[in-house]
Amino acid sequence: MYTLSPSQISKTIPAGGKWSTHISRGKQITFTALEDGANISLLLYNANDPAERYNMPDTLKAQHTSHLTKGHVLMSDNGRVLASIIEDSLGWHDTISGYTSRALTNQKYGITSYQKQRNDFYRSGEENFSVELFRNGLTPRDLTPVINLFSKVYADHEGNLHYVAEHSQKGDTVTLRTEMDIILVLSNTPNPLNPATAYPSVPVQISISEADPVQENDLCLNYRPENLRAFENTWEYILLSKGGIR
């Protein structure tokens, strides 16, 4: 399902679905879970130089966290801000579990194939990302650690990872603000640590509209000193490469 108005684009990504697009700086992207138990994995790249992309280690260590929520920024491997989390009803989004493979999908949910099940076969995150990366001039070699929106995974004191099954409820939302022109790549496939034996069927709605400009008191800008430096790096990059900033 896809709707378009002069001020907003809305699209629903069905369970197992994938999507990618170029989004300019200064937009806000709102993800809404349409049922309980959502998980949608995302990758981010600089649209003007895809060699620059979301860097999970730098994002986490700079903000002293293992998960993401409102106030956090998604940093690139060049120390710039690709996007910021400006709203969040959940308070925790997984950064460490990765995405599903074909082997894991077959093992957990049963062997399916397009030849037999057609569009009802169970997709994996790895396959979805590979297809969408190819559509944007990239290859599976450009896969990086993903962000799993709507999922909560934590580590105990022994280092074991735990998936929180009832973390996301129908109607939960998270909103990103783009700080650079980006390539957004999405896969609506299960979190690898989800213990469910039935393939999750949770559609996620995406709405894209204009974002308010960053103000001096912006939470993401001021969350940590490292955030401010990353924003400054971003503004400098835009100023030097495009001849001006907003």
Coordinates of C-alpha atoms in Angstrom, one line a residue, residues 7-241:
S7 CA 3.5 17.0 2.1
Q8 CA 3.9 13.3 2.9
I9 CA 4.6 9.8 1.4
S10 CA 3.3 6.7 3.2
K11 CA 4.2 3.1 2.4
T12 CA 3.5 -0.2 4.1
I13 CA 6.3 -2.8 4.1
P14 CA 4.6 -6.2 4.5
A15 CA 6.1 -9.1 6.5
G16 CA 9.1 -10.3 4.5
G17 CA 9.1 -7.2 2.4
K18 CA 12.0 -5.0 1.4
W19 CA 12.5 -1.5 0.2
S20 CA 15.2 1.1 -0.5
T21 CA 15.1 4.7 -1.6
H22 CA 17.2 7.9 -1.7
I23 CA 16.0 10.5 0.9
S24 CA 17.3 14.1 1.0
R25 CA 18.5 15.9 4.0
G26 CA 15.9 17.5 6.3
K27 CA 13.2 14.8 6.1
Q28 CA 11.6 12.9 8.9
I29 CA 10.8 9.2 8.6
T30 CA 8.3 7.7 10.9
F31 CA 8.0 3.9 11.3
T32 CA 4.8 2.5 12.8
A33 CA 4.2 -1.1 13.9
L34 CA 0.9 -2.2 12.6
E35 CA 0.8 -5.3 14.9
D36 CA 2.6 -6.6 18.0
G37 CA 6.1 -7.9 17.7
A38 CA 7.4 -5.8 14.8
N39 CA 11.1 -5.9 13.6
I40 CA 12.3 -4.0 10.6
S41 CA 16.1 -3.9 9.9
L42 CA 17.7 -0.9 8.3
L43 CA 20.9 0.2 6.7
L44 CA 22.0 3.8 5.9
Y45 CA 24.5 5.1 3.3
N46 CA 25.6 8.6 2.2
A47 CA 23.6 9.0 -1.0
N48 CA 26.4 11.0 -2.6
D49 CA 29.2 8.7 -1.5
P50 CA 27.9 5.2 -0.6
A51 CA 31.4 4.2 0.7
E52 CA 30.4 6.2 3.8
R53 CA 27.7 4.3 5.8
Y54 CA 26.3 3.7 9.2
N55 CA 29.0 2.6 11.6
M56 CA 27.6 0.6 14.6
P57 CA 30.8 0.7 16.8
D58 CA 31.3 4.4 16.5
T59 CA 27.6 5.2 17.0
L60 CA 27.5 3.1 20.2
K61 CA 30.8 4.0 21.8
A62 CA 30.4 7.7 21.2
Q63 CA 27.0 7.8 22.9
H64 CA 28.0 5.3 25.7
T65 CA 25.2 2.8 24.8
S66 CA 24.4 -0.6 23.3
H67 CA 21.0 0.3 22.0
L68 CA 19.3 3.3 20.4
T69 CA 16.4 5.6 21.3
K70 CA 15.3 9.2 21.2
G71 CA 18.3 11.6 21.3
H72 CA 20.7 9.3 19.7
V73 CA 22.3 9.8 16.3
L74 CA 23.3 7.3 13.7
M75 CA 27.0 8.1 12.9
S76 CA 28.9 7.2 9.8
D77 CA 32.4 5.8 9.6
N78 CA 33.6 9.4 8.8
G79 CA 32.3 10.8 12.1
R80 CA 29.2 12.5 10.6
V81 CA 25.5 12.2 11.4
L82 CA 23.5 10.3 8.8
A83 CA 20.2 10.5 10.8
S84 CA 18.9 11.3 14.3
I85 CA 16.2 9.7 16.4
I86 CA 13.8 12.5 17.2
E87 CA 10.8 10.6 18.6
D88 CA 10.5 7.1 20.0
S89 CA 7.6 5.4 21.9
L90 CA 9.7 2.3 22.8
G91 CA 13.0 3.5 24.4
W92 CA 15.1 0.6 23.0
H93 CA 16.1 -0.5 19.5
D94 CA 18.5 -3.4 18.9
T95 CA 21.9 -2.8 17.3
I96 CA 23.7 -6.0 17.9
S97 CA 21.6 -9.0 16.6
G98 CA 22.2 -8.5 12.9
Y99 CA 19.9 -10.0 10.3
T100 CA 18.6 -13.4 9.3
S101 CA 20.3 -15.7 6.7
R102 CA 18.7 -18.2 4.4
A103 CA 20.1 -21.1 6.5
L104 CA 18.7 -19.6 9.7
T105 CA 15.4 -19.0 8.2
N106 CA 15.1 -22.5 6.9
Q107 CA 16.2 -23.9 10.2
K108 CA 13.7 -21.9 12.3
Y109 CA 10.6 -21.7 10.1
G110 CA 10.9 -24.5 7.6
I111 CA 12.3 -24.7 4.0
T112 CA 10.4 -22.6 1.5
S113 CA 11.3 -21.4 -2.0
Y114 CA 9.9 -19.0 -4.5
Q115 CA 9.5 -21.9 -7.0
K116 CA 7.1 -23.7 -4.6
Q117 CA 5.5 -21.0 -2.4
R118 CA 5.8 -18.0 -4.8
N119 CA 5.4 -14.8 -2.9
D120 CA 4.6 -16.6 0.3
F121 CA 8.1 -18.0 0.7
Y122 CA 10.0 -16.9 3.8
R123 CA 12.5 -14.1 3.1
S124 CA 15.7 -13.6 4.9
G125 CA 17.3 -10.3 5.8
E126 CA 20.5 -11.2 4.0
E127 CA 18.7 -11.9 0.7
N128 CA 16.5 -8.8 1.0
F129 CA 19.5 -6.5 1.6
S130 CA 21.5 -8.1 -1.2
V131 CA 18.7 -7.4 -3.7
E132 CA 18.2 -3.8 -2.5
L133 CA 21.9 -3.0 -2.4
F134 CA 22.3 -4.2 -6.0
R135 CA 19.5 -1.8 -7.0
N136 CA 21.5 1.0 -5.6
G137 CA 24.8 0.1 -7.3
L138 CA 26.2 -1.8 -4.2
T139 CA 26.9 -5.4 -3.5
P140 CA 26.6 -7.8 -0.5
R141 CA 30.2 -6.8 0.3
D142 CA 28.6 -3.5 1.4
L143 CA 26.5 -5.1 4.1
T144 CA 27.2 -3.7 7.6
P145 CA 25.7 -4.3 11.0
V146 CA 22.0 -3.2 10.9
I147 CA 19.6 -1.5 13.3
N148 CA 16.6 -3.6 14.2
L149 CA 13.8 -1.1 15.0
F150 CA 11.2 -2.2 17.5
S151 CA 13.3 -5.0 18.9
K152 CA 15.0 -5.2 22.3
V153 CA 18.0 -7.4 22.9
Y154 CA 20.2 -7.1 26.0
A155 CA 23.3 -8.9 27.4
D156 CA 23.4 -10.3 30.9
H157 CA 26.5 -10.2 33.2
E158 CA 27.8 -13.4 31.6
G159 CA 27.5 -11.9 28.1
N160 CA 24.5 -13.9 27.0
L161 CA 22.1 -12.1 24.7
H162 CA 18.4 -12.1 25.6
Y163 CA 15.5 -11.2 23.2
V164 CA 12.4 -9.5 24.9
A165 CA 9.4 -11.0 23.2
E166 CA 6.7 -8.5 24.1
H167 CA 8.8 -5.3 23.6
S168 CA 6.9 -3.9 20.6
Q169 CA 3.2 -3.4 20.6
K170 CA 0.8 -2.4 17.8
G171 CA 1.0 1.4 17.3
D172 CA 4.6 1.9 18.5
T173 CA 6.5 4.4 16.5
V174 CA 10.0 5.7 16.0
T175 CA 11.0 8.7 13.9
L176 CA 14.3 9.5 12.2
R177 CA 15.4 12.9 10.9
T178 CA 17.8 12.8 8.0
E179 CA 20.9 15.0 8.5
M180 CA 22.5 14.1 5.1
D181 CA 21.2 12.9 1.8
I182 CA 20.9 9.1 2.4
I183 CA 20.2 5.8 0.9
L184 CA 17.8 4.0 3.2
V185 CA 17.6 0.2 2.8
L186 CA 15.0 -1.8 4.7
S187 CA 14.1 -5.5 5.3
N188 CA 11.0 -6.4 7.3
T189 CA 12.3 -9.8 8.4
P190 CA 12.5 -11.4 11.8
N191 CA 15.1 -10.5 14.4
P192 CA 17.6 -13.5 14.4
L193 CA 17.1 -13.9 18.2
N194 CA 13.3 -14.0 18.0
P195 CA 12.5 -17.5 19.5
A196 CA 9.1 -17.8 17.7
T197 CA 8.8 -20.9 15.5
A198 CA 6.2 -19.3 13.3
Y199 CA 7.4 -16.7 10.7
P200 CA 6.4 -13.3 12.1
S201 CA 3.8 -11.5 10.0
V202 CA 3.9 -7.9 11.1
P203 CA 3.6 -5.1 8.6
V204 CA 5.3 -1.7 9.2
Q205 CA 4.1 1.6 7.9
I206 CA 6.6 4.3 6.8
S207 CA 5.7 7.9 6.5
I208 CA 8.2 10.5 5.1
S209 CA 7.6 14.2 5.4
E210 CA 9.5 17.5 6.0
A211 CA 11.3 17.8 9.3
D212 CA 11.7 20.9 11.4
P213 CA 15.2 22.5 11.1
V214 CA 17.7 21.6 13.9
Q215 CA 17.6 24.2 16.7
E216 CA 20.3 25.1 19.2
N217 CA 18.4 23.3 21.9
D218 CA 17.9 20.1 19.8
L219 CA 18.1 17.0 22.0
C220 CA 20.1 15.0 19.5
L221 CA 22.5 17.8 18.9
N222 CA 23.2 18.2 22.7
Y223 CA 22.8 14.6 23.9
R224 CA 26.6 14.2 24.2
P225 CA 29.6 16.3 23.2
E226 CA 30.4 13.7 20.6
N227 CA 27.0 14.3 19.0
L228 CA 27.8 18.0 18.6
R229 CA 31.2 17.3 17.0
A230 CA 29.5 14.8 14.6
F231 CA 26.9 17.5 13.6
E232 CA 29.7 20.0 13.1
N233 CA 31.5 17.5 10.9
T234 CA 28.3 17.0 8.9
W235 CA 27.6 20.7 8.5
E236 CA 31.2 21.3 7.3
Y237 CA 30.9 18.5 4.8
I238 CA 27.6 19.9 3.4
L239 CA 28.9 23.4 3.3
L240 CA 32.1 22.4 1.4
S241 CA 30.5 19.9 -1.0

